[in-house]
Amino acid sequence: MVERAKGVRRFRELHRAIPGISQRMLTLTTQRLCRDGLAKRTAYPTMMRRHGR
């Protein structure tokens, strides 16, 4: 919850900020927080990076 209080964070940012948490556990935890109304999830469209140019 401390990391959540710091504002809007991307999943990867949360994952890096919480030492020792697995991706699966973070996913389950964030899903529960969203379900309980304690967090909001927003999916943004992403663009594929082009390499080799």
PDB file of C-alpha atoms in Angstrom:
ATOM      1  CA  MET A   1       0.000   0.000   0.000  1.00  0.00           C
ATOM      2  CA  VAL A   2       2.930   2.342   0.543  1.00  0.00           C
ATOM      3  CA  GLU A   3       3.899   2.119  -3.117  1.00  0.00           C
ATOM      4  CA  ARG A   4       0.269   2.645  -4.072  1.00  0.00           C
ATOM      5  CA  ALA A   5       0.170   5.862  -2.050  1.00  0.00           C
ATOM      6  CA  LYS A   6       2.938   7.312  -4.244  1.00  0.00           C
ATOM      7  CA  GLY A   7       0.475   7.835  -7.097  1.00  0.00           C
ATOM      8  CA  VAL A   8      -0.068   6.298 -10.503  1.00  0.00           C
ATOM      9  CA  ARG A   9       2.397   3.502 -11.183  1.00  0.00           C
ATOM     10  CA  ARG A  10       2.867   1.065 -14.026  1.00  0.00           C
ATOM     11  CA  PHE A  11       2.963  -2.640 -13.207  1.00  0.00           C
ATOM     12  CA  ARG A  12       6.685  -2.881 -13.963  1.00  0.00           C
ATOM     13  CA  GLU A  13       7.416   0.090 -11.687  1.00  0.00           C
ATOM     14  CA  LEU A  14       5.562  -1.613  -8.827  1.00  0.00           C
ATOM     15  CA  HIS A  15       7.340  -4.889  -9.512  1.00  0.00           C
ATOM     16  CA  ARG A  16      10.757  -3.212  -9.313  1.00  0.00           C
ATOM     17  CA  ALA A  17       9.813  -1.233  -6.186  1.00  0.00           C
ATOM     18  CA  ILE A  18       8.731  -4.261  -4.115  1.00  0.00           C
ATOM     19  CA  PRO A  19      11.718  -6.514  -3.435  1.00  0.00           C
ATOM     20  CA  GLY A  20      11.128 -10.261  -3.520  1.00  0.00           C
ATOM     21  CA  ILE A  21       7.574 -10.219  -4.892  1.00  0.00           C
ATOM     22  CA  SER A  22       6.857 -12.542  -7.781  1.00  0.00           C
ATOM     23  CA  GLN A  23       5.009 -11.323 -10.841  1.00  0.00           C
ATOM     24  CA  ARG A  24       2.190 -13.771 -10.073  1.00  0.00           C
ATOM     25  CA  MET A  25       1.755 -12.528  -6.482  1.00  0.00           C
ATOM     26  CA  LEU A  26       1.775  -8.889  -7.605  1.00  0.00           C
ATOM     27  CA  THR A  27      -0.823  -9.693 -10.268  1.00  0.00           C
ATOM     28  CA  LEU A  28      -3.093 -11.427  -7.751  1.00  0.00           C
ATOM     29  CA  THR A  29      -2.680  -8.629  -5.226  1.00  0.00           C
ATOM     30  CA  THR A  30      -3.430  -5.852  -7.707  1.00  0.00           C
ATOM     31  CA  GLN A  31      -6.467  -7.743  -8.993  1.00  0.00           C
ATOM     32  CA  ARG A  32      -7.810  -8.034  -5.436  1.00  0.00           C
ATOM     33  CA  LEU A  33      -7.167  -4.350  -4.752  1.00  0.00           C
ATOM     34  CA  CYS A  34      -9.085  -3.428  -7.911  1.00  0.00           C
ATOM     35  CA  ARG A  35     -11.924  -5.794  -7.038  1.00  0.00           C
ATOM     36  CA  ASP A  36     -12.185  -4.268  -3.551  1.00  0.00           C
ATOM     37  CA  GLY A  37     -12.167  -0.719  -4.928  1.00  0.00           C
ATOM     38  CA  LEU A  38      -8.797   0.202  -3.410  1.00  0.00           C
ATOM     39  CA  ALA A  39      -7.022   0.577  -6.752  1.00  0.00           C
ATOM     40  CA  LYS A  40      -7.986   1.343 -10.312  1.00  0.00           C
ATOM     41  CA  ARG A  41      -6.501  -0.355 -13.352  1.00  0.00           C
ATOM     42  CA  THR A  42      -6.178   1.485 -16.634  1.00  0.00           C
ATOM     43  CA  ALA A  43      -4.907  -0.292 -19.733  1.00  0.00           C
ATOM     44  CA  TYR A  44      -3.103   1.899 -22.229  1.00  0.00           C
ATOM     45  CA  PRO A  45      -2.453   0.889 -25.830  1.00  0.00           C
ATOM     46  CA  THR A  46       1.210   0.273 -26.484  1.00  0.00           C
ATOM     47  CA  MET A  47       3.230   0.589 -29.640  1.00  0.00           C
ATOM     48  CA  MET A  48       5.765  -2.010 -30.634  1.00  0.00           C
ATOM     49  CA  ARG A  49       9.320  -0.708 -30.732  1.00  0.00           C
ATOM     50  CA  ARG A  50      11.092  -0.964 -34.054  1.00  0.00           C
ATOM     51  CA  HIS A  51      14.679  -2.139 -33.909  1.00  0.00           C
ATOM     52  CA  GLY A  52      17.439  -1.894 -36.441  1.00  0.00           C
ATOM     53  CA  ARG A  53      16.817   1.506 -37.969  1.00  0.00           C
TER      54      ARG A  53
END
